[in-house]
PDB file of C-alpha atoms in Angstrom:
ATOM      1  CA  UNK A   1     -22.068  16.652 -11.880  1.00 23.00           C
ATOM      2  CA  UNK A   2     -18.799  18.529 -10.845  1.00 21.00           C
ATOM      3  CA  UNK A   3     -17.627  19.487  -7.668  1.00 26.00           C
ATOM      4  CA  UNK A   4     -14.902  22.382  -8.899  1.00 28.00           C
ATOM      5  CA  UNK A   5     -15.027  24.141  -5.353  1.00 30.00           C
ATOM      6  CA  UNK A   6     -15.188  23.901  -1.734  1.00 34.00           C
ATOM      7  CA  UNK A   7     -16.158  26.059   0.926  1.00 34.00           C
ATOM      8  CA  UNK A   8     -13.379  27.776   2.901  1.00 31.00           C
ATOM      9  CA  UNK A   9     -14.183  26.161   5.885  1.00 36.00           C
ATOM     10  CA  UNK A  10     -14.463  22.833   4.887  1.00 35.00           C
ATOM     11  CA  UNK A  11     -10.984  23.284   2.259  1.00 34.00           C
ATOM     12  CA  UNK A  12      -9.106  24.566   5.390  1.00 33.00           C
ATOM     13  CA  UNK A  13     -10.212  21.594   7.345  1.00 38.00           C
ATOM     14  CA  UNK A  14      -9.570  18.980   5.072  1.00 37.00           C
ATOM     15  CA  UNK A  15      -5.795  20.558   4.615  1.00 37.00           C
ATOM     16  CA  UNK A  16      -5.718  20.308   8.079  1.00 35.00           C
ATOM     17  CA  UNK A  17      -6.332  17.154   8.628  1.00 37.00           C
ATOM     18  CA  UNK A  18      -3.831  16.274   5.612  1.00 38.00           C
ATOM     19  CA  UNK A  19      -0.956  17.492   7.204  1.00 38.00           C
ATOM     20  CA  UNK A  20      -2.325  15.716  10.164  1.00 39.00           C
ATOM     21  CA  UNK A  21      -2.558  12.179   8.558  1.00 39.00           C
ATOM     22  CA  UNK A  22      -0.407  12.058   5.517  1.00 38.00           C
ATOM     23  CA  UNK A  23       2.852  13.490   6.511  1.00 35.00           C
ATOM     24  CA  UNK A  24       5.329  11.035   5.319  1.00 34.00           C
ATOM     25  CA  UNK A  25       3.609   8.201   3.298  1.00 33.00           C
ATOM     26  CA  UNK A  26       6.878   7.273   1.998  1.00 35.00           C
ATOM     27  CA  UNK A  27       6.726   4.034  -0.303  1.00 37.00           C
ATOM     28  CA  UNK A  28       5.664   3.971  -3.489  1.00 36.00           C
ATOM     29  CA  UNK A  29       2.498   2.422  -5.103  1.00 36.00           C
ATOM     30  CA  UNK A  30       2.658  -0.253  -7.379  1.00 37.00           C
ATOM     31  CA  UNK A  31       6.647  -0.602  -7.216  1.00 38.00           C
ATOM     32  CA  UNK A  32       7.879   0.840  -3.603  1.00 42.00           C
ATOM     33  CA  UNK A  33      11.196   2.690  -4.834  1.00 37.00           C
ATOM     34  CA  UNK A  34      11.077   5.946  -2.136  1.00 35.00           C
ATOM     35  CA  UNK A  35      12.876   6.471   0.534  1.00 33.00           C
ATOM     36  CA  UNK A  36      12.450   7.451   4.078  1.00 34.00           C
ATOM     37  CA  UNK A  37      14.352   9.231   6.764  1.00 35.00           C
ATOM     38  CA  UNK A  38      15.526   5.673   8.373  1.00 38.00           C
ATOM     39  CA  UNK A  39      18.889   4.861   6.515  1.00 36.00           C
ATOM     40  CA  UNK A  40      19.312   1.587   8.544  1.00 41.00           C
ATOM     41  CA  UNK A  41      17.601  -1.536  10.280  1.00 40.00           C
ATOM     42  CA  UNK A  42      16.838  -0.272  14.183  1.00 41.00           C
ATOM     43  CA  UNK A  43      15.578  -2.545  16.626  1.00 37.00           C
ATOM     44  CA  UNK A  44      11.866  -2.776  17.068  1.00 41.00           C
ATOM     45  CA  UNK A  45       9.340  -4.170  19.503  1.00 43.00           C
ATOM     46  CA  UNK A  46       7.447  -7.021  18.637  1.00 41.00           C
ATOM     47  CA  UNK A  47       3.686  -6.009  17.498  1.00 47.00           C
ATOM     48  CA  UNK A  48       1.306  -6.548  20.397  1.00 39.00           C
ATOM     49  CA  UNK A  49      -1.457  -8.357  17.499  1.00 45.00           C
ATOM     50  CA  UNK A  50       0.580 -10.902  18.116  1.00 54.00           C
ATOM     51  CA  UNK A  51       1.799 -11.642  22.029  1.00 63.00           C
ATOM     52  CA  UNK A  52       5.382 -12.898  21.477  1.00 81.00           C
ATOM     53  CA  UNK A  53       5.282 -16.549  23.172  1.00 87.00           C
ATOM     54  CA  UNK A  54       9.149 -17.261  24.445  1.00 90.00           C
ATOM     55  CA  UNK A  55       8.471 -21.165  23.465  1.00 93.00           C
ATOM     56  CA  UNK A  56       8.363 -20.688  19.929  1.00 96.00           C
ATOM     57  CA  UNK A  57      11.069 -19.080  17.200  1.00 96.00           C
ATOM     58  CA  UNK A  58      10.954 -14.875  16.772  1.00 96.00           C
ATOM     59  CA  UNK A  59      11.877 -13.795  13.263  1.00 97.00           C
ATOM     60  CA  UNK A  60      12.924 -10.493  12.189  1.00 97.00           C
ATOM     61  CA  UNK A  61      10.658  -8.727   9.230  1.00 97.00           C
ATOM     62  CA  UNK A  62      11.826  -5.630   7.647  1.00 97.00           C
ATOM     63  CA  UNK A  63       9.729  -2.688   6.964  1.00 96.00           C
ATOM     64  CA  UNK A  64       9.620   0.725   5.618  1.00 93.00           C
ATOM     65  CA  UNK A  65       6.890   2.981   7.927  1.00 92.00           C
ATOM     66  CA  UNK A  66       4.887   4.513   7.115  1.00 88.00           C
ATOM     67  CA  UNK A  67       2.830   3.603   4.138  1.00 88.00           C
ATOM     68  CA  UNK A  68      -0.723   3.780   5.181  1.00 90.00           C
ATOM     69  CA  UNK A  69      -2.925   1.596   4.845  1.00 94.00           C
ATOM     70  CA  UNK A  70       0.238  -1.528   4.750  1.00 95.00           C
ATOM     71  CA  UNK A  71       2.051  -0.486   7.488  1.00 95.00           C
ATOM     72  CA  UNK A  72       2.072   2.315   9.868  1.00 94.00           C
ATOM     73  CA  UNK A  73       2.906   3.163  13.703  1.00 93.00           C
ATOM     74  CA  UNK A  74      -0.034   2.875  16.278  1.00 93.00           C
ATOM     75  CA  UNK A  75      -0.460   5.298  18.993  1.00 92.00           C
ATOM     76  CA  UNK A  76       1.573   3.057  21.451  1.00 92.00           C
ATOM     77  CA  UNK A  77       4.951   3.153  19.082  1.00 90.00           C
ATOM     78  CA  UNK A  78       3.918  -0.316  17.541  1.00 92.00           C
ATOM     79  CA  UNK A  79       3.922  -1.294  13.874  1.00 94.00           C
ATOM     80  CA  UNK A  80       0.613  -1.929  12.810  1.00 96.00           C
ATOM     81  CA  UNK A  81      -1.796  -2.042   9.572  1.00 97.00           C
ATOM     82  CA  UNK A  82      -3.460  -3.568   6.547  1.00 96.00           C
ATOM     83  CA  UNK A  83      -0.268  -5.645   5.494  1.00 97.00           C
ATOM     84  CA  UNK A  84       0.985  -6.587   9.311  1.00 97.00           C
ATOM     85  CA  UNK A  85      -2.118  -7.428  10.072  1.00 97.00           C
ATOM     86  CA  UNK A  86      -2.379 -10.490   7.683  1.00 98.00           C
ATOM     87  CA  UNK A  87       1.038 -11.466   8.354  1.00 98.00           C
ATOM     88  CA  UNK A  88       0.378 -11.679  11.998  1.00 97.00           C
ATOM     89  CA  UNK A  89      -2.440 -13.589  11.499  1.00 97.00           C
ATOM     90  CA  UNK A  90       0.361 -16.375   8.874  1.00 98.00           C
ATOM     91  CA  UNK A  91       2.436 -15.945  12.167  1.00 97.00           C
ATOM     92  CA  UNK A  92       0.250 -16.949  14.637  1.00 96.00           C
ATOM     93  CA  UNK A  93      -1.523 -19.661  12.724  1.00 97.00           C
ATOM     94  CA  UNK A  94       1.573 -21.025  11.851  1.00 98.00           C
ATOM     95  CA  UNK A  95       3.859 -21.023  15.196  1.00 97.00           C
ATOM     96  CA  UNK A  96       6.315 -18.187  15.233  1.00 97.00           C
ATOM     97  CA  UNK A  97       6.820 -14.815  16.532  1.00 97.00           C
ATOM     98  CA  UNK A  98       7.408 -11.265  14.310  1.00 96.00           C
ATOM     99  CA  UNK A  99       9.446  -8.403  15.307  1.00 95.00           C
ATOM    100  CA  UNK A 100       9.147  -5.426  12.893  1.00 96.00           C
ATOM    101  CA  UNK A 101      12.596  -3.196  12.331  1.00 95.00           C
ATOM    102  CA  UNK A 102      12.102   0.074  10.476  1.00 94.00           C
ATOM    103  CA  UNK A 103      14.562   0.196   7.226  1.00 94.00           C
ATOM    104  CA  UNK A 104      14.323   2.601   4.353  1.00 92.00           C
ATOM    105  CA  UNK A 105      13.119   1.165   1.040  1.00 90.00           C
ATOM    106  CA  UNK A 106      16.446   1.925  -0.465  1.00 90.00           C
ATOM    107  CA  UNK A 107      18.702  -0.855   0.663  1.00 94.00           C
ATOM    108  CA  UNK A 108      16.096  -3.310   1.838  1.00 95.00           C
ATOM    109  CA  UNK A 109      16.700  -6.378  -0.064  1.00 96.00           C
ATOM    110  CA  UNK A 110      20.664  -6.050   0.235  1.00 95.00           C
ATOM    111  CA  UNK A 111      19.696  -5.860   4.319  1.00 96.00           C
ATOM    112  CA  UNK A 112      17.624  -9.167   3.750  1.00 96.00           C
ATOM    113  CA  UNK A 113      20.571 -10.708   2.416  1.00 92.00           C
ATOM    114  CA  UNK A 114      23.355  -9.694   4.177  1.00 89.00           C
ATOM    115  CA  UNK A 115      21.663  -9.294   7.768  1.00 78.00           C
ATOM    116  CA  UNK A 116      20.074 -11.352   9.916  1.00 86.00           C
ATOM    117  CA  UNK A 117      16.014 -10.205   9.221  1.00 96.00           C
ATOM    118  CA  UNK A 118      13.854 -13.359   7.290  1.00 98.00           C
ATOM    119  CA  UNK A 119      11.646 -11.307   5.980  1.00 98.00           C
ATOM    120  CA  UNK A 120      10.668  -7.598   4.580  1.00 98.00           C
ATOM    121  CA  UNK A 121       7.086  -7.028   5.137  1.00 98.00           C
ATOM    122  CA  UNK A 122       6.794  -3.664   3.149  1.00 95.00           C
ATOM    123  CA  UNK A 123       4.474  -3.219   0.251  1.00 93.00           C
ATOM    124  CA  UNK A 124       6.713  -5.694  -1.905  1.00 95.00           C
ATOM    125  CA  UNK A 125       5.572  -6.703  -5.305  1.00 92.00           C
ATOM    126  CA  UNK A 126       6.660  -9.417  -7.867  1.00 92.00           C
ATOM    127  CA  UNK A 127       9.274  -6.819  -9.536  1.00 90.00           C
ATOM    128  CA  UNK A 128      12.150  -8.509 -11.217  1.00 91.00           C
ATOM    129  CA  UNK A 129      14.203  -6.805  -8.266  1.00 92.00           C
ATOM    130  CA  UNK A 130      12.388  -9.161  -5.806  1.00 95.00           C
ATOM    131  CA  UNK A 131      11.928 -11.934  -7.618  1.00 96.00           C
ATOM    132  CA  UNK A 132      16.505 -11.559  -7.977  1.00 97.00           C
ATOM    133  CA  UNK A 133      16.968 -11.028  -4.061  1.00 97.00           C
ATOM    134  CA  UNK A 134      13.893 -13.064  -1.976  1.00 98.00           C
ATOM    135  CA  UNK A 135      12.175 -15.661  -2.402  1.00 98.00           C
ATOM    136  CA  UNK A 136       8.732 -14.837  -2.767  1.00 98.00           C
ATOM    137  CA  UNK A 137       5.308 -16.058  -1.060  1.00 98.00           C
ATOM    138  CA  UNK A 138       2.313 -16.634  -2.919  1.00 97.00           C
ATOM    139  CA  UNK A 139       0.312 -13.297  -3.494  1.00 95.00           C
ATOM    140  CA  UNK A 140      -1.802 -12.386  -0.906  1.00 95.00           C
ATOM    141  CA  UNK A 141      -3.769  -9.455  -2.624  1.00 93.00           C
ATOM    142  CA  UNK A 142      -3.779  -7.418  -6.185  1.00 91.00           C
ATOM    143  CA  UNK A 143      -2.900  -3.811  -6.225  1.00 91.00           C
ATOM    144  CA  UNK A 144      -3.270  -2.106  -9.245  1.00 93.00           C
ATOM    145  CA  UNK A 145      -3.569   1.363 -10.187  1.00 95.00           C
ATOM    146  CA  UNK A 146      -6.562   2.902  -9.663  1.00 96.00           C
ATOM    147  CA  UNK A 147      -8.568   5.710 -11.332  1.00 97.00           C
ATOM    148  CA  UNK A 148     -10.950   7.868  -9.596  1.00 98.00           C
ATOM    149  CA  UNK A 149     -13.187  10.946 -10.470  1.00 98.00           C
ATOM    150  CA  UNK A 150     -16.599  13.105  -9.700  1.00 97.00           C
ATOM    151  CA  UNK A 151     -17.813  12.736 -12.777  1.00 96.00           C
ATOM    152  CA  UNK A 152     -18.680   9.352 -14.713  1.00 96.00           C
ATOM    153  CA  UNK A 153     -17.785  10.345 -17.548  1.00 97.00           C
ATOM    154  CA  UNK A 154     -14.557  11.326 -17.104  1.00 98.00           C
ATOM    155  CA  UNK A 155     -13.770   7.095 -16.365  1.00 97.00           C
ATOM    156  CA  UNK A 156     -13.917   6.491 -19.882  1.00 94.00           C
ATOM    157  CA  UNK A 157     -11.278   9.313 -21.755  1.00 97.00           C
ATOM    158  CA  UNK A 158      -9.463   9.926 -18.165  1.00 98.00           C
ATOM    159  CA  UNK A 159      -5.899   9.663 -20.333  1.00 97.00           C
ATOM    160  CA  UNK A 160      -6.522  12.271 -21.488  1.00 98.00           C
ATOM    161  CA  UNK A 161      -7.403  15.145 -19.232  1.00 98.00           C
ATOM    162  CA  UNK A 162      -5.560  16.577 -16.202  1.00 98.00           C
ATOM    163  CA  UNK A 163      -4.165  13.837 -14.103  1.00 98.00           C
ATOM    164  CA  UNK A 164      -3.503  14.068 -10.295  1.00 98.00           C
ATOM    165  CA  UNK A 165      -1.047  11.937  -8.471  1.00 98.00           C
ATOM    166  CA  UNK A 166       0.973  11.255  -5.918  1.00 95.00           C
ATOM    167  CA  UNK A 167       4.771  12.121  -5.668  1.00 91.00           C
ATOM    168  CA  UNK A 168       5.406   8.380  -3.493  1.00 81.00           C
ATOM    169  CA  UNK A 169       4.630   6.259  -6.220  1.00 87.00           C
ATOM    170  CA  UNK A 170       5.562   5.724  -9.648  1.00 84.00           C
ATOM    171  CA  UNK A 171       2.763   7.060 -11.711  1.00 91.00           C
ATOM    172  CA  UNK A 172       4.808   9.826 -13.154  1.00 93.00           C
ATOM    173  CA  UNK A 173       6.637   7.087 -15.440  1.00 92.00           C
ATOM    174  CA  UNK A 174       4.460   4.351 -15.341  1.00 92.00           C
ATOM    175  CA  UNK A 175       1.532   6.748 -17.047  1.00 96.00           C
ATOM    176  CA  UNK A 176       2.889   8.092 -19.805  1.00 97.00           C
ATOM    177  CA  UNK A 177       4.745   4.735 -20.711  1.00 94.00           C
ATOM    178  CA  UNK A 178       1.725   2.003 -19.853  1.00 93.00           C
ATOM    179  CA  UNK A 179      -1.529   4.576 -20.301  1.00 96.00           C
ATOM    180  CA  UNK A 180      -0.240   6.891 -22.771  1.00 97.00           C
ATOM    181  CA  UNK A 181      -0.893  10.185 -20.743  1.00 98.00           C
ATOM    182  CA  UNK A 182       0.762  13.158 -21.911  1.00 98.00           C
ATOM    183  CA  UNK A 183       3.369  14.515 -18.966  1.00 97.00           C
ATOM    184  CA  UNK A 184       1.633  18.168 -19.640  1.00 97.00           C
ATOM    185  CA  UNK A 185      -1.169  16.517 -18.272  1.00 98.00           C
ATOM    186  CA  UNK A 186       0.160  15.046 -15.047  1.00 98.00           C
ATOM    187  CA  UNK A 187      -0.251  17.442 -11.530  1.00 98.00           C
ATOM    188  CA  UNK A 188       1.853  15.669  -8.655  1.00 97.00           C
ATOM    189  CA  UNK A 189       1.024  16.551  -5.585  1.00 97.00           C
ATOM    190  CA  UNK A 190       2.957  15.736  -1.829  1.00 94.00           C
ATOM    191  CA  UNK A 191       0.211  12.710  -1.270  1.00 91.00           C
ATOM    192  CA  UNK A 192      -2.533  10.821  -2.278  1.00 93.00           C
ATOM    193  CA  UNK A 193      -5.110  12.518  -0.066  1.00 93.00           C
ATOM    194  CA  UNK A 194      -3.590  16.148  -1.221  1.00 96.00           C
ATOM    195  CA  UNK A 195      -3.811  14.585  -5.368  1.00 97.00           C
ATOM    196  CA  UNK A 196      -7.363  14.059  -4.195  1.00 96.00           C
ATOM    197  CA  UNK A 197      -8.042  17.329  -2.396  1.00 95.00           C
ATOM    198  CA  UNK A 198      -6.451  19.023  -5.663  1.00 97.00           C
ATOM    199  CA  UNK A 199      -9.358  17.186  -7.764  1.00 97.00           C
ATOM    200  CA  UNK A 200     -12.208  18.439  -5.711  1.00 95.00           C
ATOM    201  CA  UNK A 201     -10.688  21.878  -6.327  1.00 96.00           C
ATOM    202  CA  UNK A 202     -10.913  21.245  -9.590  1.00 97.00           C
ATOM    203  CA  UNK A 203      -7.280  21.260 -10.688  1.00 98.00           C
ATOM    204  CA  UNK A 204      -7.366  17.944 -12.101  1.00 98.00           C
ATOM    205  CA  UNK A 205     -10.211  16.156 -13.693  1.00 98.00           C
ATOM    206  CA  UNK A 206      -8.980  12.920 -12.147  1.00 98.00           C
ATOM    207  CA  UNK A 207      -6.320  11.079  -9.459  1.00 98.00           C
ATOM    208  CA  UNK A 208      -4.774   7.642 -10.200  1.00 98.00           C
ATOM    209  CA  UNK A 209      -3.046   5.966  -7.542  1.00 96.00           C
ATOM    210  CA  UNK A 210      -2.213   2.642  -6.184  1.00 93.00           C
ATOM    211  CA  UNK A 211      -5.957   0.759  -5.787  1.00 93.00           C
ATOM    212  CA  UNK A 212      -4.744   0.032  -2.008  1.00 93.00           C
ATOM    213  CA  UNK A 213      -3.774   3.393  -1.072  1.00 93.00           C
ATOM    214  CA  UNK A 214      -6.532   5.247  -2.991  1.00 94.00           C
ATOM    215  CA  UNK A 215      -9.503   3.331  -1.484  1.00 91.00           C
ATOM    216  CA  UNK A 216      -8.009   3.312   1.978  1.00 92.00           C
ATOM    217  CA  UNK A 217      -7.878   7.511   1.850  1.00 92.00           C
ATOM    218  CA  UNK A 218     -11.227   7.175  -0.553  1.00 92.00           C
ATOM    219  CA  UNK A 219     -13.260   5.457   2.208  1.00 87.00           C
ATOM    220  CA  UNK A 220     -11.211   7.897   5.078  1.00 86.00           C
ATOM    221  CA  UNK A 221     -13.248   9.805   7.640  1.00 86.00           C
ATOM    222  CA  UNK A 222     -11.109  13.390   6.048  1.00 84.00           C
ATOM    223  CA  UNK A 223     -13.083  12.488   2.886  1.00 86.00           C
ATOM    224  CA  UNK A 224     -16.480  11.461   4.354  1.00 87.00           C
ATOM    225  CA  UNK A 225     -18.473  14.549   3.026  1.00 90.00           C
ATOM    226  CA  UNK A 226     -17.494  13.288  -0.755  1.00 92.00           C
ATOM    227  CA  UNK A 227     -17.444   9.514  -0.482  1.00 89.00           C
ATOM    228  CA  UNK A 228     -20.603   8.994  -2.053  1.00 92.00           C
ATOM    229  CA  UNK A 229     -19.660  11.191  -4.872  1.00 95.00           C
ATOM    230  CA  UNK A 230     -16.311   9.228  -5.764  1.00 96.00           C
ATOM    231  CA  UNK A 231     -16.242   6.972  -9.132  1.00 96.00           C
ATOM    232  CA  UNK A 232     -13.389   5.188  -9.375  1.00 95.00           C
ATOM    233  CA  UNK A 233     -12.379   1.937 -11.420  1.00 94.00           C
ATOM    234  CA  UNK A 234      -9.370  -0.162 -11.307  1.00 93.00           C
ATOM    235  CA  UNK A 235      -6.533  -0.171 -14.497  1.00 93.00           C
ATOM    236  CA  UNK A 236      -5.077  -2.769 -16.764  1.00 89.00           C
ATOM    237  CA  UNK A 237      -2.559  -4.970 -14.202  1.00 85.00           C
ATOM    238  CA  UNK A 238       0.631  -6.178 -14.574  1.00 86.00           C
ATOM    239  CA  UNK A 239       2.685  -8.456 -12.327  1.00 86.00           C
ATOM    240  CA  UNK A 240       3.540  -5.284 -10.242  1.00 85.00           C
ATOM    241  CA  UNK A 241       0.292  -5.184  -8.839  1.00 90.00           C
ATOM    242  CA  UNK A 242       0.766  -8.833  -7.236  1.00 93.00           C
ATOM    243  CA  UNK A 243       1.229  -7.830  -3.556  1.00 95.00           C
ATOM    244  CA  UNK A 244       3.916 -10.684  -1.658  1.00 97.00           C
ATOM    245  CA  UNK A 245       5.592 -11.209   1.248  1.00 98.00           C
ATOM    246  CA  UNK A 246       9.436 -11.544   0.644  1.00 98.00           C
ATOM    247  CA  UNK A 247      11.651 -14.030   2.809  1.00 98.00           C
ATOM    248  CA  UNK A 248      15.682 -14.755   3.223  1.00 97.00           C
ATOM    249  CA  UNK A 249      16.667 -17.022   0.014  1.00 96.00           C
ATOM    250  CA  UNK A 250      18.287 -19.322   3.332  1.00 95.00           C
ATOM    251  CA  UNK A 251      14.779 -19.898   4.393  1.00 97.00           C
ATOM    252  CA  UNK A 252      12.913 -21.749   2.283  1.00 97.00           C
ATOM    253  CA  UNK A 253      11.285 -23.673   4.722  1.00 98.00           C
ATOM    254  CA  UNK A 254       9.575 -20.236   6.028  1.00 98.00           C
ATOM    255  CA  UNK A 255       8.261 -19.749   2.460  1.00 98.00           C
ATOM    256  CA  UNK A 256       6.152 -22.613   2.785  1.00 98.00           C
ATOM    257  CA  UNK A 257       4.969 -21.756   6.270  1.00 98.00           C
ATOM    258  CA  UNK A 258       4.387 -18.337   4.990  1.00 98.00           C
ATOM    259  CA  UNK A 259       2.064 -19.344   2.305  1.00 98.00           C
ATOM    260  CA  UNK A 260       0.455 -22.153   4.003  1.00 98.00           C
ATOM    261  CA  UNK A 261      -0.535 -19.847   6.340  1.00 98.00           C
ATOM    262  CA  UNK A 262      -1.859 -17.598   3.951  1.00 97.00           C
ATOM    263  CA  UNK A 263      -3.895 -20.121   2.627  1.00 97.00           C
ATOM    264  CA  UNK A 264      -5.770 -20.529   5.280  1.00 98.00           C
ATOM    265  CA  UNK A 265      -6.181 -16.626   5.751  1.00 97.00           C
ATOM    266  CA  UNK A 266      -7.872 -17.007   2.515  1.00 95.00           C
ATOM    267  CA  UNK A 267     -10.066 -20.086   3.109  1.00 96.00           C
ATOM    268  CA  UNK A 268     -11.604 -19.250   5.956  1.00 96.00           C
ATOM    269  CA  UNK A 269     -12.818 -15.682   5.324  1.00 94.00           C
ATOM    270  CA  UNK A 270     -10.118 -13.655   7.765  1.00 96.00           C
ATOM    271  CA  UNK A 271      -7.869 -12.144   4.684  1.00 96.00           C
ATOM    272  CA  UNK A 272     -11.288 -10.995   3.488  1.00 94.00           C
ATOM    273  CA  UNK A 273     -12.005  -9.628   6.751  1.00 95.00           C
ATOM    274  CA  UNK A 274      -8.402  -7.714   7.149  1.00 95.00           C
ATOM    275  CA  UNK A 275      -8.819  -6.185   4.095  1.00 93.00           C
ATOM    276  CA  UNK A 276     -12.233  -5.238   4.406  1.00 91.00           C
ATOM    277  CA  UNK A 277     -10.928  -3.961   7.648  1.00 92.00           C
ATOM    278  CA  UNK A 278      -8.922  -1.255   5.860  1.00 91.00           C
ATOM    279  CA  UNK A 279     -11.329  -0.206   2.948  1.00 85.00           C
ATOM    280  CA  UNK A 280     -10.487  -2.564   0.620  1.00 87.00           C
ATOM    281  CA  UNK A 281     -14.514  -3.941  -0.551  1.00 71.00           C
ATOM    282  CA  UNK A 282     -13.760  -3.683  -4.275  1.00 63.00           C
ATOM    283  CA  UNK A 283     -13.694  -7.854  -5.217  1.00 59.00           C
ATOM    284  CA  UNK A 284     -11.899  -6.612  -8.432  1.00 60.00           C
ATOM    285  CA  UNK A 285      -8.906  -5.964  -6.932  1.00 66.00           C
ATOM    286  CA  UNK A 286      -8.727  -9.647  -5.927  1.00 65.00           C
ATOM    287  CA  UNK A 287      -7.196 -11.149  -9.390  1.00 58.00           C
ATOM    288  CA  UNK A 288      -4.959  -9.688 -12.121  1.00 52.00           C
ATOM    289  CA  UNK A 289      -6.373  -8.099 -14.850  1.00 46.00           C
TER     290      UNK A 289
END
């Protein structure tokens, strides 16, 4: 089956509510590299998931907004989503308060160690840069890139047709390099949900993304009409796709908190729950492949 065209009415509305949703997802997918307006840490308020209790400790977490579904601003001016939702829940369970400052991408870790923030809670992965400049928490879910289409059959040769992605993330090197994809071949486009928009045009054949970011805007209400048409399938991993939270090397007694904590997340269902929360269903993004 192929879905090449849209009706006016519905195109306009879904570019509508683009412009509406996705204006500035500004991290990248499987390696967060972009930058954002913010050039420096600002204060924040603490997230109200999490009522700040004056009897225990308040730590600082850094974090580059937005990047929808990890982290994004509510309605109220607080930072919220998939990614601060889980580390609220370490938080609470293990006896401290979070504030979230806003910091571009660029600059992060050399913020974490010359500053006073303990953590940065943005999209981090086990890159070689993290693993140099934090110390890093156990991985609390796998991210890989993702591959999606409207036809089947496209899954199995999608290297070679017209690929759509997004201009955030890394795909444009990654692909050609890891997937051997021909750069003729690659369409970027502002966002994820315009890559996607592009391919029910029909002008790409497919989108790859990050898994995270592609299910999230897969599963989205602005995409409801094709959800059930959507095949999509996850891509060879690497330890890139290993989603952590990253703490001051001067705190290594917060690493094991941090991943105590997340242990628990994990044993008792809620991390399932959180993620579920946001889209994320597919059990195969759950371990490295």
């Amino acid at each position: 089956m192929k879905f090449l065209t849209l009706p006016t009415a519905l195109l306009t509305s879904i570019l509508l509510v683009a412009c509406n949703q996705n204006q500035a997802p500004s991290n990248a997918g499987n390696a967060n590299t972009a930058t954002t307006q913010t050039t420096e840490t600002q204060p924040a308020e603490t997230n109200t998931q999490v009522a700040p209790d004056p009897s225990l400790p308040t730590y600082t977490a850094l974090t580059d907004v937005p990047y929808p579904p990890f982290e994004f601003k509510a309605e109220d001016g607080t930072v919220t989503g998939m990614e601060i939702e889980i580390f609220n829940a370490i938080a609470k369970d293990q006896g401290f308060n979070v504030q979230y400052a806003p910091h571009a991408w660029e600059g992060i870790f050399k913020s974490l160690n010359d500053n006073e923030p303990q953590f940065v809670i943005s999209t981090v992965t086990m890159t070689d840069e993290a693993k140099e400049n934090a110390l890093l928490s156990e991985p609390y879910y796998f991210s890989p890139y993702r591959v999606v289409a409207l036809d089947q059959t496209k899954l199995d040769t999608w290297n070679t047709l017209k690929v759509g992605i997004s201009a955030s993330e890394d795909s444009a090197d990654d692909l050609p390099d890891r997937f051997n994809v021909s750069t003729g071949n690659i369409k970027s486009y502002p966002t994820v949900f315009f890559a996607l928009s592009g391919m029910i045009r029909g002008e790409v054949d497919v989108v790859v993304a990050d898994s995270t970011v592609l299910l999230y805007t897969m599963n989205g209400d602005a995409a409801k009409d094709f959800k059930d048409k959507f095949v999509s399938k996850t891509l060879d991993a690497t330890d890139s796709s290993k989603l952590v939270f990253a703490i001051d090397k001067g705190h290594p007694e917060l690493l094991e908190k941090v991943n105590a904590g997340l242990k628990k997340l994990k044993e008792s269902g809620e991390l399932d729950a959180i993620l579920a929360k946001y889209g994320q269903t597919d059990a195969s993004t759950h371990i490295a492949q």
